[in-house]
XYZ file of C-alpha atoms in Angstrom:
165
model
C 45.073 -91.288 -6.638
C 43.241 -93.852 -8.914
C 46.803 -95.453 -9.234
C 47.263 -95.787 -5.359
C 43.715 -97.388 -4.976
C 44.704 -99.824 -7.666
C 47.949 -100.735 -5.906
C 46.364 -101.167 -2.478
C 43.870 -103.453 -3.958
C 46.737 -105.683 -5.507
C 48.541 -105.755 -2.164
C 45.418 -106.875 -0.192
C 44.845 -109.398 -2.841
C 48.331 -110.612 -2.722
C 47.846 -110.800 1.263
C 44.502 -112.470 1.195
C 46.305 -115.113 -1.473
C 48.988 -115.671 0.868
C 46.840 -116.263 4.096
C 44.840 -118.542 2.407
C 47.955 -120.430 0.828
C 49.387 -120.576 4.442
C 45.703 -122.216 5.572
C 45.487 -125.094 3.288
C 48.519 -125.073 1.039
C 48.918 -124.462 -2.956
C 47.977 -126.438 -6.235
C 48.971 -125.654 -9.549
C 47.319 -122.607 -11.117
C 46.065 -121.521 -14.384
C 42.711 -123.821 -13.818
C 45.290 -126.763 -13.901
C 44.072 -128.478 -10.948
C 40.473 -127.913 -11.994
C 41.238 -129.570 -15.280
C 42.857 -132.906 -13.379
C 39.699 -132.867 -11.218
C 37.403 -133.393 -14.047
C 38.682 -136.722 -14.610
C 36.965 -137.668 -11.279
C 33.620 -136.766 -12.556
C 33.864 -139.425 -15.501
C 33.795 -141.918 -12.805
C 30.567 -140.577 -11.672
C 27.603 -142.940 -12.357
C 24.742 -140.702 -12.754
C 21.236 -142.191 -11.496
C 18.951 -140.191 -13.355
C 18.863 -137.130 -15.507
C 19.058 -134.693 -13.443
C 22.282 -135.770 -11.832
C 23.747 -136.335 -15.187
C 22.862 -132.607 -15.828
C 24.637 -131.534 -12.619
C 27.827 -133.552 -13.594
C 27.789 -131.559 -16.757
C 27.464 -128.260 -15.327
C 30.242 -129.179 -12.836
C 32.180 -130.143 -15.941
C 31.789 -127.003 -17.842
C 32.256 -124.757 -14.805
C 35.588 -126.715 -14.020
C 37.055 -125.819 -17.423
C 35.923 -122.530 -17.459
C 38.831 -120.705 -15.591
C 41.498 -122.236 -17.979
C 39.127 -121.253 -20.834
C 38.862 -117.772 -19.587
C 42.490 -117.444 -19.094
C 43.344 -118.565 -22.796
C 40.338 -116.412 -24.157
C 41.792 -113.120 -22.441
C 45.293 -113.903 -23.725
C 43.950 -114.127 -27.406
C 44.249 -118.150 -27.561
C 41.915 -120.763 -28.926
C 40.521 -122.202 -25.427
C 39.479 -125.460 -27.022
C 43.114 -126.534 -28.211
C 44.564 -125.393 -25.080
C 42.031 -127.198 -22.916
C 42.597 -130.296 -24.831
C 46.286 -130.211 -24.869
C 46.290 -129.631 -20.887
C 43.797 -132.477 -20.401
C 46.176 -134.673 -21.923
C 48.859 -133.920 -19.743
C 49.473 -135.001 -16.449
C 50.458 -133.470 -12.826
C 50.627 -129.876 -12.910
C 51.329 -129.715 -16.679
C 49.417 -126.638 -17.977
C 49.357 -123.594 -20.196
C 51.361 -120.453 -19.332
C 49.303 -117.695 -20.772
C 52.332 -114.974 -20.558
C 54.492 -116.777 -22.447
C 52.273 -118.882 -24.532
C 54.394 -122.249 -23.496
C 53.094 -125.505 -21.835
C 54.889 -126.984 -18.889
C 54.971 -127.462 -15.005
C 52.617 -124.688 -13.584
C 54.755 -125.051 -10.302
C 57.967 -124.869 -11.837
C 56.801 -121.674 -13.724
C 55.751 -120.334 -10.557
C 51.777 -120.330 -11.373
C 50.126 -121.241 -8.175
C 46.560 -120.970 -6.812
C 45.853 -121.170 -3.006
C 44.082 -124.710 -2.502
C 41.452 -123.019 -0.537
C 40.496 -120.625 -3.292
C 40.362 -123.536 -5.651
C 38.349 -125.614 -3.146
C 35.625 -122.825 -2.210
C 35.209 -122.125 -6.091
C 34.469 -125.807 -6.839
C 32.102 -125.879 -3.709
C 30.243 -122.759 -5.020
C 29.954 -124.417 -8.499
C 28.486 -127.510 -6.957
C 26.069 -125.566 -4.775
C 24.770 -123.570 -7.861
C 24.449 -126.973 -9.964
C 22.351 -128.288 -6.662
C 20.532 -125.287 -7.099
C 19.502 -125.234 -10.806
C 18.994 -129.093 -10.521
C 16.243 -128.707 -7.918
C 14.712 -125.496 -9.299
C 11.391 -126.171 -11.238
C 11.981 -123.197 -13.465
C 14.534 -120.545 -14.319
C 15.159 -117.233 -16.013
C 18.700 -116.516 -17.449
C 20.312 -114.227 -19.955
C 20.845 -115.717 -23.402
C 24.522 -116.565 -23.777
C 26.595 -113.787 -25.963
C 28.790 -115.066 -28.583
C 32.594 -114.420 -27.768
C 34.819 -113.073 -30.705
C 38.560 -114.055 -30.758
C 39.621 -112.466 -27.490
C 42.912 -110.719 -26.623
C 43.262 -107.146 -27.350
C 41.568 -104.403 -25.489
C 38.158 -104.595 -25.711
C 35.772 -101.900 -27.559
C 34.460 -99.134 -25.670
C 30.969 -99.742 -26.317
C 28.528 -97.257 -27.184
C 28.108 -93.597 -25.620
C 25.753 -94.372 -22.653
C 23.173 -91.849 -21.834
C 23.071 -90.293 -25.277
C 19.413 -91.190 -26.169
C 18.314 -90.490 -29.900
C 21.849 -90.574 -31.078
C 21.635 -93.977 -32.396
C 22.805 -94.291 -36.343
C 25.336 -91.738 -35.923
C 28.406 -93.558 -37.728
């Protein structure tokens, strides 16, 4: 039953992606389109510190999808992002094969609508952060080298069992 639900969810996701692609077209996947769009931020002249902060928030947000893909595949995200940034057009990183190349030719695509919506959401959050007087946030967790299966964590609900190793 669990496998059937998973298959159903994948089919529904594929249908939604296909509809979005039909509506607004496709772009190179794997975060490449957002990496290319970061170049436009370099041309933005921030008038004040708040605008500069907003541009930096957007820049980090736009690099995050590629960084996360590489991290999940067990790679070194800074190296990959740097190499993809040096490329042009649809040049990107295929995490499945650990190869660089034209994402469109490799069949790694994203619906343009999804990419646009994600960028709009990031801009909206950046705007909220800039205009907020105070904010409470979680302290970022340090990430390991990635790859492999994550550990299973602790045994939740087993109070008083700490230190048993």
